[in-house]
C-alpha positions as MATLAB code, in Angstrom:
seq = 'XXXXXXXXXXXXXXXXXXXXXXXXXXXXXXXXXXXXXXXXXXXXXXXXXXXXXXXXXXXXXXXXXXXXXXXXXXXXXXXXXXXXXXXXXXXXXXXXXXXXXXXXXXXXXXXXXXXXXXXXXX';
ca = [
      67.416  -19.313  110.973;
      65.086  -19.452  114.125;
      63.567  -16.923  115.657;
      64.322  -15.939  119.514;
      61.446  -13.680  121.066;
      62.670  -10.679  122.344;
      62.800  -10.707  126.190;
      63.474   -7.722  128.308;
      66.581   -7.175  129.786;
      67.150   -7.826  133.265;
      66.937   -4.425  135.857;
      70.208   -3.621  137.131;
      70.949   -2.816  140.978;
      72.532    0.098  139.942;
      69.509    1.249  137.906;
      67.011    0.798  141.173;
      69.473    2.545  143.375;
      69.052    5.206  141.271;
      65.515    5.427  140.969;
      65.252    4.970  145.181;
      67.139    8.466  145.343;
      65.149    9.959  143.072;
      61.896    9.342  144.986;
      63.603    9.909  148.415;
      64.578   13.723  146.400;
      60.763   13.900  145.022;
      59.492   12.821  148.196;
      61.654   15.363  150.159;
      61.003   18.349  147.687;
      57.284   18.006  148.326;
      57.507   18.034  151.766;
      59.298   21.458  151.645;
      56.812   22.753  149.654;
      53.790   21.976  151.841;
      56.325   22.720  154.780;
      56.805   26.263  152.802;
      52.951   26.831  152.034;
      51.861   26.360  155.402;
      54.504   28.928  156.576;
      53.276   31.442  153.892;
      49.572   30.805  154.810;
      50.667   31.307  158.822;
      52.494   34.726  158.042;
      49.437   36.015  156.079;
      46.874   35.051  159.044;
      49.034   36.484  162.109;
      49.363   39.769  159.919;
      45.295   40.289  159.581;
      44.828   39.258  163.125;
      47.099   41.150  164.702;
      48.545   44.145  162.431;
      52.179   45.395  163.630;
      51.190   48.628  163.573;
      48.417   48.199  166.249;
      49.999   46.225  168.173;
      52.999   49.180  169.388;
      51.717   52.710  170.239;
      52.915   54.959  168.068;
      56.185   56.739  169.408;
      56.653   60.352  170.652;
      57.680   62.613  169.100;
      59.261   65.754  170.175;
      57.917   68.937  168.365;
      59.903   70.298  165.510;
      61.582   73.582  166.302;
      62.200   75.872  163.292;
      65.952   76.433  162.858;
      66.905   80.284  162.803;
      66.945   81.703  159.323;
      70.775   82.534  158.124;
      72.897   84.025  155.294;
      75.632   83.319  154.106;
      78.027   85.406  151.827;
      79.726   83.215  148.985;
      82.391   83.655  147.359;
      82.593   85.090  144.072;
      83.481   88.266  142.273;
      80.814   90.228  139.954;
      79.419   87.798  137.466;
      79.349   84.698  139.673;
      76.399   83.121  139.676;
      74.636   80.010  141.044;
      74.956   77.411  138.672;
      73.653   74.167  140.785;
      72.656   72.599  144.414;
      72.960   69.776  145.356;
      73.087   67.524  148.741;
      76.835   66.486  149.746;
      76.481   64.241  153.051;
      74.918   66.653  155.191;
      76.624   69.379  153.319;
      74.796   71.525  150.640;
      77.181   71.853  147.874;
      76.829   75.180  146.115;
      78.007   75.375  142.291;
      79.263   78.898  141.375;
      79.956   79.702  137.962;
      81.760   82.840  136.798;
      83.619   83.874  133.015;
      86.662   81.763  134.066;
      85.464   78.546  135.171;
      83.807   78.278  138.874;
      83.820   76.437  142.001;
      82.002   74.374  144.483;
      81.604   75.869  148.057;
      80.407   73.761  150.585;
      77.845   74.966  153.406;
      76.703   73.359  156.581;
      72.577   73.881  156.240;
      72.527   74.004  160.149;
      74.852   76.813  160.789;
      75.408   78.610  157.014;
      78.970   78.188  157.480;
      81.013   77.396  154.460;
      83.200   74.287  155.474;
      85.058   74.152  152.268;
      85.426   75.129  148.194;
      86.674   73.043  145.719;
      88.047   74.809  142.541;
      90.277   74.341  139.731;
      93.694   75.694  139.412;
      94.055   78.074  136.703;
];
């Protein structure tokens, strides 16, 4: 028996092409990332040079006038009490709770008008 040195085989085209896409993707990549950086780095100087909020005067703003106090009367026979509050879309949604159950009356905070109750049926 002879012995035949081992030789290396041959590179394939297929093998290179493959290799060529890979750097073109590496090469790419990196230039995103120093592309990326830089924009990071840019962001961060214009914002200590020139802060946004000295930049616009502040705006005006019109005084606050107190709305005029109100009551309201709410439904609910002797034993009904307030059981929970709670913010319904611009609504302020009263729980009342009584012996039998209760109900949820709904009251416009601008006006004290009650704009609706929900309750079971019993």
């Amino acid at each position: 028996m002879q012995d035949t040195p081992i030789r290396p085989r041959p590179a394939r085209e297929a093998g290179a092409q493959n290799l060529r896409g890979l750097k073109a993707l590496v090469i790419g990549l990196g230039i995103l990332v120093v592309l990326g950086t830089a924009l990071v780095i840019g962001v961060v100087v214009k914002r200590i040079v020139a802060p946004e909020h000295a930049a616009a005067p502040p705006p005006a703003v019109a005084p606050r006038t107190a709305a005029p106090p109100f009551a309201t009367e709410l439904p609910g026979g002797a034993g009904s009490a307030i059981a929970g509050v709670a913010a319904a879309g611009g609504m302020v949604a009263i729980w009342l709770h009584d012996g039998q159950g209760g109900a949820v009356v709904f009251v416009d905070p601008r006006t004290g008008r009650i704009d609706g109750t929900a309750a079971p049926r019993h």
